[in-house]
Amino acid sequence: MTAFSSTPNANLYAHLRQAFPADLTACAVETDAGQIYSWADLERGSAMLANFLESLDLPAGARIAVQVDKSVEALMLYLATLRAGLVFLPLNTAYQSAEIAYFLGNAEPDVVVCSALHFGWVSTLAFQAGTRWVFTLNDDRTGSLLARAAQCADQHSVAVSQADDLAVIIYTSGTTGRSKGAMLTHGNMLSNALVLKAAWSWRSAAQGGDVLLHTLPIFHVHGLFVAIHGALINGSKMIWLAKFEPRTVLRYLPQATVFMGVPTLYVRLLAEPGLNEAVVRHMRLFISGSAPLLMDTFTAWQARTGHTILERYGMSETIMLTSNPYNGERRGGTVGMPLPSVSLRVVDAQGAPVPCGEIGDIQVKGANVFAGYWRMPEKTAEEFTFDGFFKTGDVGKQAEDGYVTIVGRSKDLIISGGYNVYPAELEGFINDLPGVAESAVVGVPHPDFGEVGVALVVPRPGVQLDAQHILSQLKATLANYKVPKQCHVVPDLPRNTMGKVQKNLLRQQFAAKAN
Ligand code: MLC
Ligand code: AMP
């Protein structure tokens, strides 16, 4: 149970709504297409959508799977799902049919919302998975969710939720096997949102107010929770870009005070000659996370803008775990200190805490830590220690003054431009291609994405493989950010005496070739 179980309604939307400004006619979201949405629009739009979802008479805990482009209406659908007490399941817009088939089969959503472009194949897969309703968000030819919600009342009483009630399932990691759905509760998200509001000194309207420049996708923890909850629970306006585009960001920065990005966004902004102190004069805070921020980027940003980026660290399973201080030293190369309410320890292979400054596995505990993996009790049990700490799979150290540095990962994972790519998933796919004996996918440094995948493929005896053809087959099947940037056909893979592929050697060997 979390600290919020005693509040009358732990529904996250109820708490976000309380933070809306008194003047509901004020602008809540301004888009790069010139649209203005007031706080009343968010309240009414989400109420109508919640009423429509409730009219479907869904069972308790029903999942609403959503694969749509970023829009304010998509945000309203998220808020509506929360306020109806249903479970939101966001899906990356890059996922293709094989990936979607897995998520729908695993999560068994009652409702699927998708783009008009994909309606045909998504609805086929959804009905196969037992889904009762498939809608587009706003394409009237197929009877969209918004058109139906427009017939519903614009008043809605927020469902009463317990802190432990499931609010969101976010699919993550497939280091061994398939993706797992991390189950996040209303209590997880509310506790983290409140902790971050204080940690980053969000400014109330009375203090001049904050304006968040929102440029990230809204199907991951960073764009959906850290950014959106951060703004809403502070009653702050968002400037909403449909997609990150550096020049558009520069255009809007003078009107904003807070910006959040994965390191690639900072690298791309630094490549713009128009980035200078004048453009960021009005800014209060730049936050980076989801992947390691290189020291070069950290110092270049300081030199160009006069601002010190605040780096923080989190995961889908835990939302935010650590942060550099808002007031105090923002130490480059570190992810700062555990947030209040987060217990963090660094342990050795036997699970015993290591002394300060020594490297080990990072484990965490707190009100923000998820409720487990959807329908995977064994996997959940494996990832928690006997005393309730979650094993993050990240390797790091903690200094005496509390600052945490992440030095690597025990999980086989590539983080490319802030997206997680699992070598095991790619290797499984490549190994099934005709003529392939085996393969290995490794991550190598990349100036833009931080890290990118390189595939090494061994042909069966007597078979000639074409590396480009392998890449095009991957591209035709998997989300494009997962596709390795290079593929090499090699005679064999280096193995240690235990027969395990020595990925470290491959990383060294192919590092220089990938750029
Ligand atoms: C796009 N591509 C990528 C990629 N993004 N390849 C590898 N890694 C990526 N992240 C592909 C494209 O499909 C394209 O392939 C080619 O690379 C060039 O694409 P682009 O035009 O440069 O990409 P763009 O559309 O501009 O997207 C780049 C990006 C995007 C950085 C804006 O990747 C992005 O929004 N990343 C943020 C991810 C995020 O929000 N992560 C938070 C996770 S939450 P082709 O073949 O078509 O040329 C989390 C927890 C926490 O981790 O702590 O926050
Ligand atoms: P995800 O599963 O997409 O939530 O990714 C979570 C992973 O991203 C973490 O386990 C870390 O490996 C990584 N990560 C997040 N923030 C940082 C950061 N600031 N520095 C290094 N790695 C990070």
Coordinates of C-alpha atoms and ligand atoms in Angstrom, one line a residue:
M1 CA 0.0 0.0 0.0
T2 CA 1.3 3.5 -0.7
A3 CA 0.9 6.7 1.2
F4 CA -2.1 7.6 -0.9
S5 CA -4.4 4.7 0.1
S6 CA -6.0 6.9 2.7
T7 CA -7.0 9.7 0.3
P8 CA -10.7 9.4 -0.7
N9 CA -9.9 8.9 -4.3
A10 CA -6.5 7.8 -5.4
N11 CA -7.5 8.1 -9.1
L12 CA -4.6 9.9 -10.7
Y13 CA -7.0 12.1 -12.9
A14 CA -8.7 13.3 -9.7
H15 CA -5.4 14.6 -8.5
L16 CA -4.4 16.1 -11.8
R17 CA -7.8 17.8 -12.1
Q18 CA -7.4 19.4 -8.7
A19 CA -4.2 21.1 -9.9
F20 CA -5.9 22.7 -13.0
P21 CA -5.9 26.5 -12.6
A22 CA -9.0 28.3 -11.3
D23 CA -9.5 29.9 -14.7
L24 CA -10.4 27.0 -16.9
T25 CA -10.6 29.2 -19.9
A26 CA -6.8 29.7 -19.8
C27 CA -4.7 27.9 -22.4
A28 CA -3.6 24.4 -21.3
V29 CA -2.1 23.2 -24.6
E30 CA -1.0 25.2 -27.6
T31 CA 0.0 23.1 -30.6
D32 CA 2.5 23.7 -33.4
A33 CA -0.5 23.6 -35.8
G34 CA -1.8 26.7 -34.0
Q35 CA -4.6 25.1 -32.1
I36 CA -5.4 26.2 -28.5
Y37 CA -7.0 23.9 -26.0
S38 CA -8.2 25.3 -22.7
W39 CA -8.2 23.5 -19.4
A40 CA -12.0 23.3 -19.8
D41 CA -11.4 21.6 -23.2
L42 CA -9.2 18.9 -21.5
E43 CA -11.8 18.4 -18.8
R44 CA -14.8 18.2 -21.2
G45 CA -13.0 16.2 -23.9
S46 CA -11.8 13.6 -21.4
A47 CA -15.2 13.5 -19.8
M48 CA -17.0 12.8 -23.0
L49 CA -14.5 10.1 -23.9
A50 CA -14.7 8.6 -20.5
N51 CA -18.5 8.5 -20.7
F52 CA -18.3 6.8 -24.1
L53 CA -15.8 4.2 -22.7
E54 CA -18.2 3.6 -19.8
S55 CA -21.1 3.2 -22.2
L56 CA -19.3 0.1 -23.6
D57 CA -20.0 -1.7 -20.4
L58 CA -16.4 -3.0 -20.1
P59 CA -15.4 -5.3 -17.3
A60 CA -13.3 -3.9 -14.4
G61 CA -9.6 -3.8 -15.4
A62 CA -10.4 -3.7 -19.2
R63 CA -7.4 -2.6 -21.3
I64 CA -7.6 0.2 -23.8
A65 CA -4.8 -0.3 -26.3
V66 CA -3.8 2.8 -28.2
Q67 CA -1.6 3.1 -31.3
V68 CA -2.2 6.6 -32.7
D69 CA -0.1 9.6 -33.7
K70 CA 0.6 12.2 -31.1
S71 CA -2.3 14.7 -30.7
V72 CA -4.1 16.5 -27.9
E73 CA -7.1 14.2 -28.5
A74 CA -4.8 11.2 -27.8
L75 CA -3.8 12.9 -24.6
M76 CA -7.5 13.3 -23.8
L77 CA -8.0 9.6 -24.4
Y78 CA -5.3 8.8 -21.9
L79 CA -6.9 11.1 -19.4
A80 CA -10.4 9.6 -20.1
T81 CA -9.1 6.1 -19.6
L82 CA -7.7 7.1 -16.2
R83 CA -10.8 8.9 -15.1
A84 CA -13.0 5.9 -16.2
G85 CA -10.8 3.6 -14.0
L86 CA -9.8 1.6 -17.0
V87 CA -6.2 0.5 -18.0
F88 CA -4.3 2.4 -20.7
L89 CA -1.9 0.5 -23.0
P90 CA 0.1 2.8 -25.2
L91 CA 1.8 1.3 -28.2
N92 CA 4.7 2.8 -30.2
T93 CA 3.4 4.1 -33.6
A94 CA 6.4 2.3 -35.3
Y95 CA 5.2 -1.2 -34.3
Q96 CA 4.3 -3.3 -37.3
S97 CA 1.8 -6.2 -37.5
A98 CA 3.9 -9.0 -35.9
E99 CA 4.7 -6.8 -32.9
I100 CA 1.1 -5.6 -32.5
A101 CA -0.2 -9.2 -32.8
Y102 CA 2.0 -10.1 -29.8
F103 CA 0.9 -7.2 -27.6
L104 CA -2.8 -7.7 -28.4
G105 CA -2.6 -11.4 -27.8
N106 CA -0.8 -10.9 -24.5
A107 CA -2.8 -8.0 -23.1
E108 CA -6.2 -9.0 -24.5
P109 CA -7.6 -5.5 -24.6
D110 CA -11.3 -5.0 -24.9
V111 CA -10.8 -1.8 -26.9
V112 CA -8.2 -1.0 -29.5
V113 CA -7.8 2.5 -30.9
C114 CA -5.6 2.9 -34.0
S115 CA -4.9 5.1 -36.9
A116 CA -7.1 5.1 -40.0
L117 CA -4.1 4.0 -42.1
H118 CA -3.7 0.8 -40.1
F119 CA -7.4 0.2 -39.3
G120 CA -7.7 -2.9 -41.6
W121 CA -4.9 -5.0 -40.3
V122 CA -5.1 -3.8 -36.7
S123 CA -8.8 -4.7 -36.5
T124 CA -8.2 -8.1 -38.0
L125 CA -5.5 -8.8 -35.4
A126 CA -7.6 -7.3 -32.6
F127 CA -10.7 -9.4 -33.3
Q128 CA -8.4 -12.5 -33.5
A129 CA -7.2 -11.6 -30.0
G130 CA -10.8 -11.3 -28.7
T131 CA -11.0 -7.5 -28.7
R132 CA -14.6 -6.3 -28.7
W133 CA -14.2 -2.8 -30.1
V134 CA -11.8 -1.3 -32.6
F135 CA -11.9 2.4 -33.3
T136 CA -9.9 5.0 -35.1
L137 CA -9.4 8.1 -32.9
N138 CA -10.6 10.7 -35.4
D139 CA -11.2 9.2 -38.9
D140 CA -14.9 9.4 -39.5
R141 CA -15.1 6.9 -42.3
T142 CA -14.7 4.1 -39.7
G143 CA -16.9 5.7 -37.0
S144 CA -14.2 7.2 -34.8
L145 CA -14.0 7.3 -31.1
L146 CA -14.2 11.1 -31.1
A147 CA -17.3 11.2 -33.2
R148 CA -19.0 8.7 -30.9
A149 CA -17.8 10.6 -27.7
A150 CA -19.3 13.8 -29.2
Q151 CA -22.7 12.3 -28.5
C152 CA -21.9 11.8 -24.8
A153 CA -22.4 14.1 -21.8
D154 CA -19.6 16.4 -21.1
Q155 CA -19.8 15.9 -17.3
H156 CA -18.3 12.9 -15.7
S157 CA -17.6 11.8 -12.1
V158 CA -14.1 10.4 -11.9
A159 CA -14.1 6.7 -11.0
V160 CA -13.0 5.9 -7.5
S161 CA -9.7 4.1 -7.6
Q162 CA -7.5 2.7 -4.9
A163 CA -3.8 3.5 -5.0
D164 CA -3.0 -0.1 -5.9
D165 CA -5.4 -0.2 -8.8
L166 CA -3.9 -0.7 -12.2
A167 CA -3.8 2.4 -14.4
V168 CA -1.4 1.6 -17.2
I169 CA 0.4 -1.3 -18.8
I170 CA 3.7 -0.4 -20.6
Y171 CA 5.4 -3.1 -22.6
T172 CA 9.2 -3.2 -22.0
S173 CA 12.3 -5.4 -22.1
G174 CA 12.5 -8.7 -23.8
T175 CA 16.1 -9.5 -22.9
T176 CA 15.2 -13.2 -22.8
G177 CA 12.0 -14.0 -24.6
R178 CA 9.1 -11.6 -25.4
S179 CA 8.2 -8.2 -24.1
K180 CA 6.7 -7.9 -20.6
G181 CA 3.9 -5.6 -19.7
A182 CA 4.9 -3.5 -16.7
M183 CA 1.8 -2.8 -14.6
L184 CA 1.7 0.7 -13.1
T185 CA -0.8 1.8 -10.6
H186 CA -2.5 5.1 -9.9
G187 CA -0.4 5.2 -6.7
N188 CA 2.9 4.6 -8.6
M189 CA 2.2 7.5 -10.9
L190 CA 0.8 10.0 -8.4
S191 CA 3.6 9.5 -6.0
N192 CA 6.2 10.0 -8.7
A193 CA 4.5 13.0 -10.1
L194 CA 4.3 14.7 -6.7
V195 CA 8.0 13.9 -5.9
L196 CA 9.1 15.4 -9.3
K197 CA 7.0 18.5 -8.8
A198 CA 8.9 19.3 -5.7
A199 CA 12.3 18.0 -6.9
W200 CA 12.3 20.2 -10.0
S201 CA 10.6 23.2 -8.3
W202 CA 7.8 23.5 -10.7
R203 CA 6.5 27.1 -10.5
S204 CA 2.9 27.7 -9.6
A205 CA 0.9 30.3 -11.5
A206 CA 1.4 32.6 -8.6
Q207 CA 5.2 32.3 -9.1
G208 CA 4.9 33.2 -12.7
G209 CA 4.0 29.7 -14.0
D210 CA 6.0 27.2 -16.0
V211 CA 5.5 26.4 -19.7
L212 CA 6.6 23.0 -20.8
L213 CA 7.8 22.5 -24.4
H214 CA 6.6 19.0 -25.1
T215 CA 8.4 17.4 -28.1
L216 CA 8.6 13.7 -27.1
P217 CA 6.4 10.8 -28.2
I218 CA 3.5 10.0 -25.8
F219 CA 3.7 6.2 -25.7
H220 CA 6.6 6.0 -23.2
V221 CA 7.3 7.0 -19.7
H222 CA 9.3 10.1 -20.6
G223 CA 6.8 11.9 -22.8
L224 CA 3.6 10.5 -21.2
F225 CA 4.3 10.5 -17.5
V226 CA 7.3 12.6 -16.7
A227 CA 6.4 15.4 -19.1
I228 CA 2.6 15.4 -19.1
H229 CA 2.0 14.6 -15.5
G230 CA 4.7 17.2 -14.6
A231 CA 2.8 19.9 -16.4
L232 CA -0.7 18.9 -15.5
I233 CA -0.1 18.4 -11.8
N234 CA 1.4 21.9 -11.7
G235 CA -1.4 23.4 -13.8
S236 CA 1.2 24.4 -16.4
K237 CA 0.6 25.1 -20.0
M238 CA 2.2 22.9 -22.6
I239 CA 3.5 23.9 -26.0
W240 CA 2.9 20.7 -28.0
L241 CA 5.0 19.7 -31.0
A242 CA 3.6 16.8 -33.0
K243 CA 7.2 15.6 -33.5
F244 CA 10.6 16.7 -32.4
E245 CA 12.1 19.0 -35.1
P246 CA 15.1 21.1 -33.9
R247 CA 14.2 24.4 -35.7
T248 CA 10.6 24.2 -34.5
V249 CA 12.0 23.7 -31.0
L250 CA 14.2 26.8 -31.4
R251 CA 11.2 28.8 -32.5
Y252 CA 9.2 27.9 -29.4
L253 CA 12.0 27.9 -26.8
P254 CA 11.6 31.7 -26.1
Q255 CA 8.0 31.0 -24.9
A256 CA 8.8 28.1 -22.7
T257 CA 10.5 27.5 -19.3
V258 CA 10.9 23.7 -19.2
F259 CA 12.2 21.3 -21.8
M260 CA 12.7 17.5 -21.5
G261 CA 14.5 15.4 -23.9
V262 CA 16.5 12.2 -24.6
P263 CA 20.2 13.0 -25.3
T264 CA 19.7 12.7 -29.1
L265 CA 17.5 15.8 -28.9
Y266 CA 20.2 17.8 -27.2
V267 CA 22.8 16.6 -29.8
R268 CA 20.5 17.7 -32.6
L269 CA 19.8 21.0 -31.1
L270 CA 23.5 21.7 -30.6
A271 CA 23.9 21.1 -34.3
E272 CA 21.7 24.1 -35.0
P273 CA 23.6 27.4 -35.4
G274 CA 20.5 29.2 -34.1
L275 CA 20.9 27.8 -30.6
N276 CA 22.3 30.5 -28.4
E277 CA 21.9 32.2 -25.0
A278 CA 19.3 34.6 -26.4
V279 CA 17.0 31.8 -27.5
V280 CA 17.0 30.2 -24.0
R281 CA 17.0 33.3 -21.9
H282 CA 13.5 32.6 -20.7
M283 CA 14.2 29.0 -19.9
R284 CA 14.3 27.7 -16.3
L285 CA 15.2 24.1 -16.8
F286 CA 16.5 21.6 -19.3
I287 CA 16.1 17.9 -18.3
S288 CA 17.7 14.9 -19.9
G289 CA 17.1 11.2 -19.5
S290 CA 16.2 7.8 -20.9
A291 CA 19.8 7.2 -22.1
P292 CA 23.3 8.3 -21.0
L293 CA 24.0 12.0 -21.6
L294 CA 27.6 12.2 -22.9
M295 CA 29.9 14.6 -21.0
D296 CA 30.6 16.3 -24.3
T297 CA 26.9 17.1 -24.8
F298 CA 26.6 18.3 -21.2
T299 CA 29.6 20.7 -21.4
A300 CA 28.8 21.9 -25.0
W301 CA 25.2 22.7 -23.8
Q302 CA 26.6 24.7 -20.9
A303 CA 29.0 26.6 -23.1
R304 CA 26.4 27.4 -25.8
T305 CA 23.4 28.2 -23.6
G306 CA 24.7 29.0 -20.1
H307 CA 22.3 26.3 -18.8
T308 CA 23.4 23.2 -17.0
I309 CA 21.3 20.2 -18.1
L310 CA 19.7 18.3 -15.2
E311 CA 20.1 14.6 -15.8
R312 CA 17.8 12.1 -14.2
Y313 CA 17.3 8.3 -14.5
G314 CA 14.3 6.1 -14.6
M315 CA 12.6 3.1 -16.2
S316 CA 9.2 2.0 -17.4
E317 CA 8.9 -0.3 -14.3
T318 CA 9.7 2.5 -11.8
I319 CA 9.1 5.8 -13.5
M320 CA 11.8 8.2 -12.1
L321 CA 14.4 6.9 -9.7
T322 CA 17.1 9.5 -9.3
S323 CA 17.7 13.1 -10.3
N324 CA 20.4 15.7 -10.1
P325 CA 19.4 18.5 -7.8
Y326 CA 17.5 21.5 -9.0
N327 CA 19.4 23.6 -6.4
G328 CA 22.9 22.3 -5.9
E329 CA 25.5 20.7 -8.1
R330 CA 24.2 19.1 -11.3
R331 CA 27.1 16.7 -11.8
G332 CA 27.8 15.8 -15.4
G333 CA 28.1 12.0 -16.0
T334 CA 25.9 11.2 -13.0
V335 CA 22.2 10.7 -12.7
G336 CA 22.1 12.5 -9.4
M337 CA 20.7 11.2 -6.1
P338 CA 17.8 8.9 -5.4
L339 CA 14.5 10.9 -5.3
P340 CA 12.8 11.3 -1.9
S341 CA 10.8 8.1 -1.3
V342 CA 13.1 6.0 -3.5
S343 CA 15.5 3.5 -1.7
L344 CA 18.4 2.7 -4.0
R345 CA 21.3 0.2 -3.3
V346 CA 24.2 -1.1 -5.2
V347 CA 24.9 -4.8 -4.7
D348 CA 27.4 -7.5 -5.6
A349 CA 26.6 -10.7 -7.4
Q350 CA 25.5 -12.3 -4.1
G351 CA 23.1 -9.4 -3.4
A352 CA 25.2 -7.8 -0.7
P353 CA 25.5 -4.0 -0.7
V354 CA 28.9 -2.8 -1.9
P355 CA 30.9 0.1 -0.3
C356 CA 30.4 3.6 -1.7
G357 CA 32.2 4.1 -5.0
E358 CA 32.3 0.4 -6.0
I359 CA 30.4 -0.9 -9.0
G360 CA 27.5 -3.3 -8.7
D361 CA 23.9 -3.9 -9.7
I362 CA 21.3 -1.2 -8.9
Q363 CA 18.3 -2.2 -7.0
V364 CA 15.4 0.0 -6.0
K365 CA 12.3 0.1 -3.8
G366 CA 9.6 2.8 -3.4
A367 CA 6.0 3.8 -3.9
N368 CA 6.9 4.4 -7.6
V369 CA 7.9 0.8 -8.3
F370 CA 5.5 -1.1 -10.4
A371 CA 3.1 -3.9 -9.4
G372 CA 4.7 -6.6 -11.5
Y373 CA 4.6 -7.9 -15.0
W374 CA 1.3 -8.5 -16.6
R375 CA 0.4 -12.2 -16.3
M376 CA 4.0 -13.2 -15.6
P377 CA 4.2 -14.0 -11.9
E378 CA 7.4 -16.0 -12.2
K379 CA 9.2 -13.3 -14.2
T380 CA 8.0 -10.8 -11.6
A381 CA 9.3 -12.9 -8.7
E382 CA 12.6 -13.3 -10.5
E383 CA 13.1 -9.5 -10.8
F384 CA 12.4 -8.7 -7.1
T385 CA 14.7 -9.6 -4.2
F386 CA 13.4 -11.4 -1.0
D387 CA 13.2 -8.0 0.7
G388 CA 11.2 -6.3 -2.0
F389 CA 13.9 -4.5 -4.0
F390 CA 13.5 -4.4 -7.9
K391 CA 16.5 -5.4 -9.9
T392 CA 16.9 -2.7 -12.5
G393 CA 19.4 -4.5 -14.7
D394 CA 21.5 -1.3 -14.6
V395 CA 25.1 -1.4 -13.3
G396 CA 26.5 1.6 -11.4
K397 CA 28.0 3.1 -8.3
Q398 CA 27.0 5.6 -5.7
A399 CA 29.4 8.2 -4.3
E400 CA 29.6 9.0 -0.6
D401 CA 27.6 12.1 -1.2
G402 CA 24.8 10.1 -2.8
Y403 CA 25.4 10.8 -6.5
V404 CA 24.7 7.7 -8.7
T405 CA 26.7 7.0 -11.9
I406 CA 25.4 4.4 -14.3
V407 CA 28.3 2.5 -15.9
G408 CA 26.6 -0.2 -17.9
R409 CA 23.8 -2.7 -17.9
S410 CA 23.7 -6.4 -16.9
K411 CA 20.7 -6.7 -19.3
D412 CA 21.5 -7.2 -23.0
L413 CA 19.9 -4.0 -24.3
I414 CA 20.8 -1.3 -26.8
I415 CA 19.4 2.2 -26.1
S416 CA 19.2 4.0 -29.4
G417 CA 17.9 7.6 -29.4
G418 CA 16.1 6.8 -26.2
Y419 CA 14.3 3.7 -27.6
N420 CA 15.2 0.3 -26.2
V421 CA 16.2 -2.3 -28.7
Y422 CA 16.6 -5.9 -27.5
P423 CA 19.3 -7.9 -29.3
A424 CA 17.5 -11.2 -28.3
E425 CA 14.4 -10.1 -30.3
L426 CA 16.4 -9.2 -33.4
E427 CA 18.6 -12.3 -33.2
G428 CA 15.5 -14.5 -32.9
F429 CA 14.1 -13.0 -36.0
I430 CA 17.4 -13.1 -38.0
N431 CA 18.0 -16.7 -37.0
D432 CA 14.7 -17.7 -38.5
L433 CA 15.6 -16.3 -41.9
P434 CA 16.5 -18.9 -44.6
G435 CA 20.2 -19.8 -44.8
V436 CA 21.1 -18.2 -41.4
A437 CA 23.1 -20.4 -39.0
E438 CA 23.3 -17.9 -36.2
S439 CA 23.6 -14.2 -35.4
A440 CA 24.5 -11.6 -32.8
V441 CA 23.4 -8.0 -32.5
V442 CA 25.5 -5.6 -30.6
G443 CA 25.3 -1.9 -29.7
V444 CA 28.1 0.4 -30.8
P445 CA 28.5 4.2 -30.1
H446 CA 26.8 6.6 -32.5
P447 CA 27.1 10.4 -32.6
D448 CA 23.4 11.0 -33.0
F449 CA 21.5 8.1 -31.5
G450 CA 24.1 7.5 -28.7
E451 CA 24.2 3.8 -29.6
V452 CA 23.0 1.8 -32.6
G453 CA 22.7 -1.9 -33.4
V454 CA 25.0 -3.8 -35.7
A455 CA 24.0 -7.3 -36.8
L456 CA 26.6 -10.0 -37.4
V457 CA 25.2 -13.0 -39.3
V458 CA 26.7 -16.4 -39.9
P459 CA 25.4 -18.3 -43.0
R460 CA 24.7 -22.0 -43.1
P461 CA 27.5 -23.9 -44.9
G462 CA 27.4 -23.4 -48.6
V463 CA 24.8 -20.5 -48.4
Q464 CA 25.6 -17.0 -49.7
L465 CA 23.8 -14.3 -47.6
D466 CA 23.2 -10.7 -48.7
A467 CA 23.5 -8.3 -45.7
Q468 CA 21.3 -5.6 -47.4
H469 CA 18.6 -8.2 -48.0
I470 CA 18.6 -9.2 -44.3
L471 CA 18.2 -5.6 -43.3
S472 CA 15.3 -5.1 -45.7
Q473 CA 13.6 -8.2 -44.3
L474 CA 13.9 -6.7 -40.8
K475 CA 12.6 -3.4 -42.0
A476 CA 9.6 -5.0 -43.5
T477 CA 8.7 -6.7 -40.2
L478 CA 9.9 -4.7 -37.2
A479 CA 9.6 -1.1 -35.9
N480 CA 12.1 0.8 -37.9
Y481 CA 14.1 2.1 -34.9
K482 CA 15.0 -1.5 -34.1
V483 CA 16.6 -2.2 -37.5
P484 CA 20.4 -2.4 -37.1
K485 CA 22.1 0.4 -38.9
Q486 CA 24.6 -2.1 -40.3
C487 CA 24.7 -5.8 -41.1
H488 CA 27.8 -7.9 -41.8
V489 CA 27.9 -11.5 -42.9
V490 CA 30.7 -13.2 -41.0
P491 CA 32.2 -16.7 -41.0
D492 CA 31.7 -17.3 -37.3
L493 CA 31.1 -15.6 -33.9
P494 CA 33.8 -15.4 -31.2
R495 CA 33.0 -17.6 -28.2
N496 CA 34.4 -18.0 -24.8
T497 CA 35.3 -21.4 -23.3
M498 CA 31.7 -21.8 -22.1
G499 CA 30.5 -21.4 -25.7
K500 CA 29.0 -18.0 -25.0
V501 CA 29.2 -15.4 -27.8
Q502 CA 31.8 -12.7 -26.8
K503 CA 29.7 -9.6 -27.6
N504 CA 32.4 -7.3 -26.1
L505 CA 34.8 -8.4 -28.8
L506 CA 32.2 -7.8 -31.5
R507 CA 31.4 -4.3 -30.0
Q508 CA 35.1 -3.4 -30.2
Q509 CA 35.6 -4.8 -33.6
F510 CA 32.6 -3.1 -35.2
A511 CA 32.5 0.2 -33.2
A512 CA 34.5 2.2 -35.7
K513 CA 32.7 0.8 -38.8
A514 CA 29.2 1.9 -37.7
N515 CA 29.6 5.7 -38.0
Ligands
MLC1 C1 14.3 6.9 -35.6 N1 15.1 6.0 -36.2 C2 15.9 5.5 -35.2 C3 15.5 6.1 -34.0 N2 14.5 7.0 -34.3 N3 16.9 4.6 -35.3 C4 17.5 4.3 -34.1 N4 17.1 4.8 -32.9 C5 16.1 5.7 -32.9 N5 15.7 6.3 -31.7 C6 15.3 5.6 -37.6 C7 14.2 6.1 -38.4 O1 13.2 5.2 -38.5 C8 14.9 6.3 -39.8 O2 15.1 5.1 -40.4 C9 16.3 6.7 -39.3 O3 16.5 6.2 -38.0 C10 16.5 8.2 -39.2 O4 15.4 8.7 -38.5 P1 15.2 10.2 -38.1 O5 14.4 10.9 -39.1 O6 16.6 10.8 -37.8 O7 14.4 10.0 -36.7 P2 13.4 10.9 -36.1 O8 12.0 10.6 -36.6 O9 13.8 12.3 -36.1 O10 13.4 10.4 -34.6 C11 14.5 10.5 -33.8 C12 14.1 10.8 -32.4 C13 13.2 9.7 -31.9 C14 15.3 10.9 -31.5 C15 13.4 12.2 -32.4 O11 13.8 8.5 -32.0 C16 12.6 9.9 -30.6 O12 11.6 10.6 -30.4 N6 13.2 9.3 -29.5 C17 12.7 9.5 -28.1 C18 12.4 8.2 -27.6 C19 11.7 8.3 -26.2 O13 10.8 9.1 -26.0 N7 12.2 7.5 -25.3 C20 11.7 7.5 -23.9 C21 11.6 6.1 -23.4 S1 11.1 6.1 -21.7 P3 14.8 4.9 -42.0 O14 15.2 3.6 -42.2 O15 13.4 5.2 -42.2 O16 15.7 6.0 -42.6 C22 12.5 5.6 -20.8 C23 12.5 5.8 -19.3 C24 13.1 7.1 -18.9 O17 13.5 5.3 -21.3 O18 14.1 7.1 -18.1 O19 12.8 8.1 -19.5
AMP2 P1 12.8 1.8 -20.5 O1 12.7 0.3 -20.3 O2 12.5 2.2 -21.8 O3 12.1 2.5 -19.5 O4 14.4 2.1 -20.3 C1 14.9 2.2 -19.0 C2 16.4 2.2 -19.1 O5 16.9 3.3 -19.7 C3 17.1 2.1 -17.7 O6 17.1 0.8 -17.2 C4 18.4 2.6 -18.0 O7 19.2 1.6 -18.6 C5 18.2 3.6 -19.2 N1 18.2 5.0 -18.7 C6 17.2 5.8 -18.3 N2 17.7 7.0 -17.9 C7 19.0 7.0 -18.0 C8 20.1 7.9 -17.8 N3 19.9 9.2 -17.4 N4 21.4 7.5 -18.0 C9 21.6 6.2 -18.4 N5 20.7 5.3 -18.7 C10 19.4 5.7 -18.5

